[in-house]
Amino acid sequence: MLLGDMGAEVIKVEHHVTGDDTRSWGPPFTADGSESAYFLGVNRNKKSVAVDLKRPEGIRVIHELAAKCDILLENFVPGKADELGFGYSTIASVNPKLVYLSLSGYGSTGPRANHLAYDVMVSAVGGLMGITGPKDGEPCKVGVAITDVCCGLVSQSAILAALIARQRDGLGQHIETSLLDTQVACLANVASAFLIGGVVTKPMGTAHQSIVPYQTFACGDSQRIVVGALNNSQFVALCRALELPIAHDERFATNPQRVKHRVELIELLEKTFESHTSHEWVRRLDEQHVPCAPINTVEDVFQDPQVVHNRRVIHVEHPTVGLLKMVAPPATFYGTPYVEPMLPPPRLGEHTEMILRDVLGYTTDRIDLLKETKVVRGL
């Protein structure tokens, strides 16, 4: 979808009977029950071609598409694409300029290579669940499939880099990435804390192992806000906003000291934040330029004045569902604006006939035969 938003023509090849699994990942579904909100949220600007990949005629369709495309992305269990007949070596012989990206759960080789993997499994193996959740509590998954999301971003940037490389040497290439490799990379400072300092990070709720204060606090109205003082000047400003005479207390004068005396400092701050409402504290902290924010629900997010100002919601007309609200692409291009989402999330097989006819040059009779023999599916 990210590439589609930027103007790429994206052809989504789906199972000819069931389609993408996420079509059934609900509730919530649309009012007519035809599509899940999950599927609709990540499939705009794609054309759906429904093909039986276990039939030679179906594989021939894939080969012919690959011969005309710039990019092929597959996320089968390692080895499955080769087994079906469109692994990299086969496709490269058809189109040596093709950028071919293989996305797997754990990698193409190794002890977990053939294990089924979804976001939550990889977030567990990759350490994210092990550092997420309340202190001394059970491990928690993050609220969205962030490993999946980040892997999509990694895949996008890798594909674009390969296309730039192709401009230089005229050749495509095979790229591999995985949910696991992405998740390990996303451990970021937690990984370096272990690799460099030998520190094994454990769940700390909303707190930070290396910065104090940097967490949520309950206010007098029982609402919580998040507050951070990432340097000494911000801590002085925080103390000024809270009217606490501790800015130059040697226990709290520097961040290493604040980390060392975390318990004492947090107790002082917690008691202070209980004295006023969350709105009052945000106002006072903003006045002193202390990093802080309310904790929004999803409903709050789309009513937040900054989100509204940034126009984070766009609308696209769907042929059966009607007007869909969708989250806008996160990057704004001022020289080459992103393509307005003219294509709504596709119905299963919606573009099969069009792609076979207009891209591959199939005759109507040939298309009809493929449909009759259930090699492909249209609307």
Short mmCIF file of C-alpha atoms in Angstrom, two decimals:
data_model
loop_
_atom_site.label_atom_id
_atom_site.label_comp_id
_atom_site.label_asym_id
_atom_site.label_seq_id
_atom_site.Cartn_x
_atom_site.Cartn_y
_atom_site.Cartn_z
CA MET A 1 0.00 0.00 0.00
CA LEU A 2 2.89 2.37 0.75
CA LEU A 3 4.22 1.94 -2.78
CA GLY A 4 0.70 2.27 -4.18
CA ASP A 5 0.21 5.55 -2.34
CA MET A 6 3.39 6.82 -4.00
CA GLY A 7 2.08 6.01 -7.45
CA ALA A 8 3.09 2.42 -8.13
CA GLU A 9 0.62 0.15 -9.89
CA VAL A 10 0.24 -2.68 -7.38
CA ILE A 11 -1.26 -6.03 -8.37
CA LYS A 12 -2.32 -8.12 -5.39
CA VAL A 13 -2.35 -11.83 -6.27
CA GLU A 14 -4.87 -13.65 -4.06
CA HIS A 15 -6.12 -17.17 -3.51
CA HIS A 16 -8.85 -17.77 -6.06
CA VAL A 17 -11.37 -19.04 -3.48
CA THR A 18 -10.71 -17.42 -0.11
CA GLY A 19 -8.57 -14.44 -1.00
CA ASP A 20 -6.36 -12.68 1.53
CA ASP A 21 -6.90 -14.13 5.02
CA THR A 22 -7.35 -10.64 6.45
CA ARG A 23 -10.61 -10.25 4.53
CA SER A 24 -12.17 -12.38 7.29
CA TRP A 25 -10.29 -10.87 10.25
CA GLY A 26 -13.17 -9.33 12.16
CA PRO A 27 -15.30 -8.03 13.63
CA PRO A 28 -15.56 -5.22 12.90
CA PHE A 29 -16.88 -5.72 9.39
CA THR A 30 -18.57 -3.31 7.03
CA ALA A 31 -22.32 -2.81 7.45
CA ASP A 32 -23.06 -5.33 4.71
CA GLY A 33 -20.61 -7.83 6.22
CA SER A 34 -18.62 -8.13 3.00
CA GLU A 35 -15.21 -6.93 4.19
CA SER A 36 -13.28 -6.59 7.43
CA ALA A 37 -12.08 -3.20 8.62
CA TYR A 38 -8.67 -4.84 8.98
CA PHE A 39 -8.45 -5.64 5.26
CA LEU A 40 -9.88 -2.31 4.17
CA GLY A 41 -7.35 -0.39 6.25
CA VAL A 42 -4.25 -1.65 4.43
CA ASN A 43 -5.29 -2.45 0.87
CA ARG A 44 -6.13 0.74 -0.98
CA ASN A 45 -4.42 1.42 -4.31
CA LYS A 46 -4.13 -2.28 -5.12
CA LYS A 47 -5.65 -4.32 -7.93
CA SER A 48 -6.83 -7.82 -7.03
CA VAL A 49 -6.07 -10.76 -9.31
CA ALA A 50 -7.39 -14.11 -8.04
CA VAL A 51 -5.38 -17.10 -9.32
CA ASP A 52 -5.08 -20.81 -8.51
CA LEU A 53 -1.33 -21.16 -7.94
CA LYS A 54 -1.52 -24.95 -7.87
CA ARG A 55 -2.43 -25.11 -11.55
CA PRO A 56 0.19 -24.79 -14.33
CA GLU A 57 -2.02 -22.26 -16.09
CA GLY A 58 -2.06 -20.15 -12.92
CA ILE A 59 1.72 -20.22 -12.61
CA ARG A 60 1.95 -19.20 -16.25
CA VAL A 61 -0.05 -16.09 -15.38
CA ILE A 62 2.48 -15.27 -12.63
CA HIS A 63 5.42 -15.75 -15.01
CA GLU A 64 3.86 -13.48 -17.60
CA LEU A 65 3.12 -10.82 -15.01
CA ALA A 66 6.68 -11.05 -13.66
CA ALA A 67 8.03 -10.52 -17.17
CA LYS A 68 6.28 -7.14 -17.29
CA CYS A 69 6.69 -5.96 -13.70
CA ASP A 70 9.46 -4.12 -11.86
CA ILE A 71 8.91 -5.72 -8.45
CA LEU A 72 7.70 -9.05 -7.11
CA LEU A 73 7.09 -9.48 -3.39
CA GLU A 74 6.27 -12.89 -1.92
CA ASN A 75 5.72 -13.92 1.68
CA PHE A 76 5.33 -17.68 1.47
CA VAL A 77 7.00 -20.08 3.88
CA PRO A 78 10.63 -20.40 2.66
CA GLY A 79 10.88 -22.80 -0.26
CA LYS A 80 7.18 -22.65 -1.16
CA ALA A 81 7.63 -20.18 -4.01
CA ASP A 82 10.28 -22.47 -5.54
CA GLU A 83 7.99 -25.46 -5.08
CA LEU A 84 5.13 -23.67 -6.83
CA GLY A 85 7.35 -22.60 -9.70
CA PHE A 86 8.06 -18.93 -9.19
CA GLY A 87 11.15 -18.83 -6.97
CA TYR A 88 13.78 -16.20 -7.62
CA SER A 89 15.99 -18.22 -9.96
CA THR A 90 13.03 -19.11 -12.15
CA ILE A 91 11.63 -15.60 -12.24
CA ALA A 92 15.07 -14.02 -12.80
CA SER A 93 15.40 -16.08 -15.97
CA VAL A 94 12.10 -14.59 -17.12
CA ASN A 95 12.97 -11.01 -16.13
CA PRO A 96 16.57 -10.34 -14.98
CA LYS A 97 15.68 -6.70 -14.23
CA LEU A 98 13.07 -7.69 -11.65
CA VAL A 99 13.49 -6.71 -8.00
CA TYR A 100 12.32 -9.79 -6.10
CA LEU A 101 11.71 -9.49 -2.37
CA SER A 102 11.13 -12.53 -0.16
CA LEU A 103 9.54 -11.75 3.20
CA SER A 104 9.46 -14.55 5.75
CA GLY A 105 8.80 -14.94 9.44
CA TYR A 106 12.23 -16.01 10.64
CA GLY A 107 14.47 -16.14 7.55
CA SER A 108 14.95 -18.55 4.66
CA THR A 109 17.33 -20.87 6.54
CA GLY A 110 17.96 -21.86 10.14
CA PRO A 111 16.15 -23.77 12.90
CA ARG A 112 12.95 -21.69 12.75
CA ALA A 113 12.85 -21.11 8.99
CA ASN A 114 9.85 -23.35 8.34
CA HIS A 115 7.86 -22.38 11.44
CA LEU A 116 4.63 -20.50 10.86
CA ALA A 117 5.04 -16.95 12.08
CA TYR A 118 2.71 -14.07 12.74
CA ASP A 119 3.46 -10.73 14.36
CA VAL A 120 2.84 -11.80 17.96
CA MET A 121 5.02 -14.93 17.69
CA VAL A 122 7.92 -12.95 16.29
CA SER A 123 7.49 -10.14 18.81
CA ALA A 124 7.87 -12.84 21.45
CA VAL A 125 10.95 -14.48 19.94
CA GLY A 126 12.42 -11.10 18.97
CA GLY A 127 12.32 -9.70 22.49
CA LEU A 128 9.57 -7.10 22.21
CA MET A 129 7.11 -8.90 24.49
CA GLY A 130 9.92 -9.53 26.95
CA ILE A 131 10.37 -5.80 27.53
CA THR A 132 6.72 -4.77 27.33
CA GLY A 133 4.24 -4.69 30.19
CA PRO A 134 4.08 -3.69 33.85
CA LYS A 135 7.07 -4.12 36.10
CA ASP A 136 7.09 -7.64 37.58
CA GLY A 137 3.96 -8.43 35.56
CA GLU A 138 3.12 -10.72 32.67
CA PRO A 139 4.66 -10.03 29.24
CA CYS A 140 2.34 -8.00 27.01
CA LYS A 141 1.95 -7.62 23.29
CA VAL A 142 1.97 -4.14 21.82
CA GLY A 143 -1.47 -2.79 20.92
CA VAL A 144 -0.92 -3.00 17.15
CA ALA A 145 1.02 -5.46 14.99
CA ILE A 146 4.04 -3.19 15.05
CA THR A 147 6.51 -5.87 13.89
CA ASP A 148 4.39 -6.38 10.77
CA VAL A 149 4.16 -2.63 10.21
CA CYS A 150 7.89 -2.07 10.61
CA CYS A 151 8.68 -4.98 8.30
CA GLY A 152 6.53 -3.32 5.65
CA LEU A 153 8.54 -0.12 6.03
CA VAL A 154 11.82 -2.06 5.80
CA SER A 155 10.58 -3.85 2.68
CA GLN A 156 9.55 -0.60 1.05
CA SER A 157 12.92 1.07 1.62
CA ALA A 158 14.81 -2.03 0.46
CA ILE A 159 12.77 -2.19 -2.75
CA LEU A 160 13.36 1.49 -3.49
CA ALA A 161 17.10 1.09 -2.87
CA ALA A 162 17.18 -1.89 -5.26
CA LEU A 163 15.37 0.12 -7.93
CA ILE A 164 17.96 2.88 -7.60
CA ALA A 165 20.73 0.28 -7.88
CA ARG A 166 19.07 -1.06 -11.02
CA GLN A 167 19.28 2.39 -12.58
CA ARG A 168 23.05 2.13 -12.17
CA ASP A 169 23.74 -1.40 -13.40
CA GLY A 170 20.54 -2.40 -15.20
CA LEU A 171 20.02 -5.52 -13.12
CA GLY A 172 17.43 -6.59 -10.61
CA GLN A 173 18.25 -8.62 -7.53
CA HIS A 174 16.89 -10.86 -4.82
CA ILE A 175 16.24 -9.26 -1.43
CA GLU A 176 15.40 -11.14 1.75
CA THR A 177 13.97 -9.73 4.94
CA SER A 178 11.99 -11.23 7.79
CA LEU A 179 9.79 -10.27 10.67
CA LEU A 180 12.47 -11.53 13.05
CA ASP A 181 15.31 -9.50 11.51
CA THR A 182 13.09 -6.43 11.56
CA GLN A 183 12.08 -6.95 15.18
CA VAL A 184 15.66 -7.48 16.36
CA ALA A 185 16.68 -4.27 14.58
CA CYS A 186 13.77 -2.47 16.26
CA LEU A 187 15.13 -3.33 19.71
CA ALA A 188 17.34 -0.29 19.07
CA ASN A 189 18.77 1.08 22.33
CA VAL A 190 17.58 -2.00 24.23
CA ALA A 191 19.79 -4.13 21.98
CA SER A 192 22.79 -1.82 22.39
CA ALA A 193 22.29 -1.73 26.16
CA PHE A 194 22.85 -5.49 26.15
CA LEU A 195 25.48 -5.75 23.41
CA ILE A 196 27.59 -2.90 24.78
CA GLY A 197 26.68 -2.74 28.46
CA GLY A 198 25.51 -6.25 29.25
CA VAL A 199 22.21 -4.87 30.56
CA VAL A 200 19.16 -7.11 30.15
CA THR A 201 16.16 -4.79 29.95
CA LYS A 202 13.01 -5.94 31.72
CA PRO A 203 9.45 -4.62 31.52
CA MET A 204 9.10 -1.27 33.28
CA GLY A 205 5.55 -0.27 32.47
CA THR A 206 5.73 3.21 30.97
CA ALA A 207 9.10 4.03 32.55
CA HIS A 208 12.48 4.14 30.78
CA GLN A 209 15.55 2.28 31.97
CA SER A 210 17.96 5.10 31.09
CA ILE A 211 15.94 8.31 31.50
CA VAL A 212 14.16 9.59 34.63
CA PRO A 213 11.52 10.93 34.68
CA TYR A 214 10.08 9.56 31.45
CA GLN A 215 6.73 7.88 32.16
CA THR A 216 3.06 8.38 32.94
CA PHE A 217 1.68 9.94 36.10
CA ALA A 218 -1.83 9.82 37.57
CA CYS A 219 -3.37 13.24 38.14
CA GLY A 220 -6.03 14.49 40.52
CA ASP A 221 -8.86 13.62 38.14
CA SER A 222 -7.63 9.99 37.87
CA GLN A 223 -6.48 10.64 34.30
CA ARG A 224 -2.87 9.92 33.38
CA ILE A 225 -0.45 12.04 31.38
CA VAL A 226 3.00 11.20 30.09
CA VAL A 227 5.90 13.42 31.12
CA GLY A 228 9.56 13.39 30.19
CA ALA A 229 12.65 15.33 31.22
CA LEU A 230 15.36 14.18 28.84
CA ASN A 231 18.03 16.63 29.91
CA ASN A 232 18.89 18.75 32.92
CA SER A 233 17.30 21.96 31.64
CA GLN A 234 14.02 20.14 31.08
CA PHE A 235 14.20 18.74 34.60
CA VAL A 236 14.70 22.24 35.99
CA ALA A 237 11.67 23.40 33.99
CA LEU A 238 9.65 20.45 35.30
CA CYS A 239 10.49 21.35 38.88
CA ARG A 240 9.52 24.94 38.19
CA ALA A 241 6.14 23.90 36.75
CA LEU A 242 5.50 21.60 39.71
CA GLU A 243 6.82 24.15 42.23
CA LEU A 244 9.14 21.51 43.64
CA PRO A 245 12.41 22.85 45.16
CA ILE A 246 14.50 19.87 44.10
CA ALA A 247 16.06 20.99 40.82
CA HIS A 248 19.50 21.31 42.38
CA ASP A 249 19.23 18.48 44.89
CA GLU A 250 22.43 16.48 44.30
CA ARG A 251 20.35 13.28 44.13
CA PHE A 252 18.52 14.62 41.08
CA ALA A 253 20.92 17.14 39.50
CA THR A 254 21.94 14.90 36.58
CA ASN A 255 20.21 12.14 34.68
CA PRO A 256 22.53 9.38 36.00
CA GLN A 257 21.72 10.56 39.52
CA ARG A 258 18.02 10.65 38.75
CA VAL A 259 18.21 7.08 37.44
CA LYS A 260 20.09 6.03 40.59
CA HIS A 261 17.51 7.68 42.84
CA ARG A 262 14.52 6.79 40.67
CA VAL A 263 12.32 5.54 43.52
CA GLU A 264 12.66 8.67 45.66
CA LEU A 265 12.14 11.03 42.74
CA ILE A 266 9.12 9.23 41.31
CA GLU A 267 7.44 9.17 44.73
CA LEU A 268 7.83 12.95 44.98
CA LEU A 269 6.48 13.49 41.49
CA GLU A 270 3.54 11.13 41.94
CA LYS A 271 2.39 12.94 45.07
CA THR A 272 2.67 16.30 43.34
CA PHE A 273 0.75 15.28 40.22
CA GLU A 274 -2.18 14.15 42.38
CA SER A 275 -2.80 17.76 43.41
CA HIS A 276 -4.28 18.99 40.10
CA THR A 277 -6.20 17.70 37.10
CA SER A 278 -4.54 16.34 33.99
CA HIS A 279 -5.66 19.37 31.94
CA GLU A 280 -4.16 21.76 34.48
CA TRP A 281 -0.85 19.91 34.55
CA VAL A 282 -0.59 19.78 30.77
CA ARG A 283 -1.25 23.53 30.67
CA ARG A 284 1.42 24.26 33.28
CA LEU A 285 3.97 21.93 31.73
CA ASP A 286 3.37 23.33 28.25
CA GLU A 287 3.96 26.84 29.60
CA GLN A 288 7.39 25.72 30.84
CA HIS A 289 8.16 23.78 27.64
CA VAL A 290 8.30 20.46 29.43
CA PRO A 291 7.61 17.48 27.13
CA CYS A 292 4.19 16.12 28.09
CA ALA A 293 1.01 14.80 26.53
CA PRO A 294 -2.42 13.46 27.37
CA ILE A 295 -3.03 9.76 26.75
CA ASN A 296 -5.58 9.56 23.96
CA THR A 297 -7.96 6.75 23.22
CA VAL A 298 -8.31 5.88 19.54
CA GLU A 299 -11.48 7.99 19.49
CA ASP A 300 -9.57 10.87 21.06
CA VAL A 301 -6.84 10.57 18.42
CA PHE A 302 -9.17 11.41 15.56
CA GLN A 303 -10.64 14.35 17.49
CA ASP A 304 -7.24 15.69 18.54
CA PRO A 305 -6.78 19.22 17.17
CA GLN A 306 -3.32 18.45 15.78
CA VAL A 307 -4.47 15.26 14.06
CA VAL A 308 -7.39 17.17 12.55
CA HIS A 309 -5.08 20.00 11.48
CA ASN A 310 -2.70 17.51 9.83
CA ARG A 311 -5.63 16.06 7.87
CA ARG A 312 -4.83 12.49 8.87
CA VAL A 313 -8.18 11.15 7.62
CA ILE A 314 -8.96 10.81 3.93
CA HIS A 315 -12.02 9.46 2.13
CA VAL A 316 -12.33 7.01 -0.73
CA GLU A 317 -15.45 5.71 -2.43
CA HIS A 318 -15.91 1.92 -2.38
CA PRO A 319 -18.34 0.36 -4.91
CA THR A 320 -20.24 -1.73 -2.36
CA VAL A 321 -19.37 -0.24 1.02
CA GLY A 322 -19.74 3.42 0.15
CA LEU A 323 -17.54 6.20 1.50
CA LEU A 324 -14.59 4.82 3.47
CA LYS A 325 -12.61 6.80 6.01
CA MET A 326 -8.92 5.89 5.94
CA VAL A 327 -5.70 7.08 7.56
CA ALA A 328 -3.73 9.30 5.19
CA PRO A 329 -0.18 8.44 4.08
CA PRO A 330 2.25 9.70 6.75
CA ALA A 331 4.63 11.56 4.40
CA THR A 332 3.70 14.73 2.55
CA PHE A 333 5.50 15.41 -0.75
CA TYR A 334 5.42 19.05 -1.78
CA GLY A 335 7.16 18.61 -5.12
CA THR A 336 5.48 15.37 -6.15
CA PRO A 337 2.31 14.94 -4.08
CA TYR A 338 1.23 11.39 -3.34
CA VAL A 339 -1.43 9.84 -5.51
CA GLU A 340 -4.91 10.42 -4.14
CA PRO A 341 -6.35 6.99 -3.27
CA MET A 342 -8.40 6.66 -6.41
CA LEU A 343 -8.53 2.90 -5.99
CA PRO A 344 -10.49 1.66 -2.99
CA PRO A 345 -9.50 -1.64 -1.39
CA PRO A 346 -10.34 -4.22 -4.06
CA ARG A 347 -13.00 -6.87 -4.04
CA LEU A 348 -11.64 -10.38 -4.54
CA GLY A 349 -10.72 -10.81 -8.20
CA GLU A 350 -12.05 -7.38 -9.09
CA HIS A 351 -9.26 -6.67 -11.57
CA THR A 352 -8.51 -10.17 -12.83
CA GLU A 353 -10.06 -9.71 -16.26
CA MET A 354 -8.65 -6.21 -16.71
CA ILE A 355 -5.07 -7.29 -15.89
CA LEU A 356 -5.25 -10.38 -18.09
CA ARG A 357 -6.64 -8.35 -20.97
CA ASP A 358 -4.83 -5.01 -20.70
CA VAL A 359 -1.48 -6.07 -19.23
CA LEU A 360 -1.01 -9.58 -20.59
CA GLY A 361 -2.99 -9.22 -23.80
CA TYR A 362 -5.26 -12.21 -23.27
CA THR A 363 -8.28 -12.55 -25.53
CA THR A 364 -11.80 -12.65 -24.15
CA ASP A 365 -12.09 -16.33 -25.10
CA ARG A 366 -8.90 -17.19 -23.24
CA ILE A 367 -10.01 -15.31 -20.16
CA ASP A 368 -13.41 -16.99 -20.24
CA LEU A 369 -11.75 -20.41 -20.46
CA LEU A 370 -9.53 -19.67 -17.45
CA LYS A 371 -12.59 -18.58 -15.49
CA GLU A 372 -14.64 -21.60 -16.54
CA THR A 373 -11.86 -23.98 -15.50
CA LYS A 374 -11.46 -22.04 -12.22
CA VAL A 375 -7.82 -21.15 -12.85
CA VAL A 376 -8.73 -17.53 -12.20
CA ARG A 377 -11.63 -15.75 -10.59
CA GLY A 378 -13.23 -12.47 -11.50
CA LEU A 379 -16.22 -10.64 -10.14
#
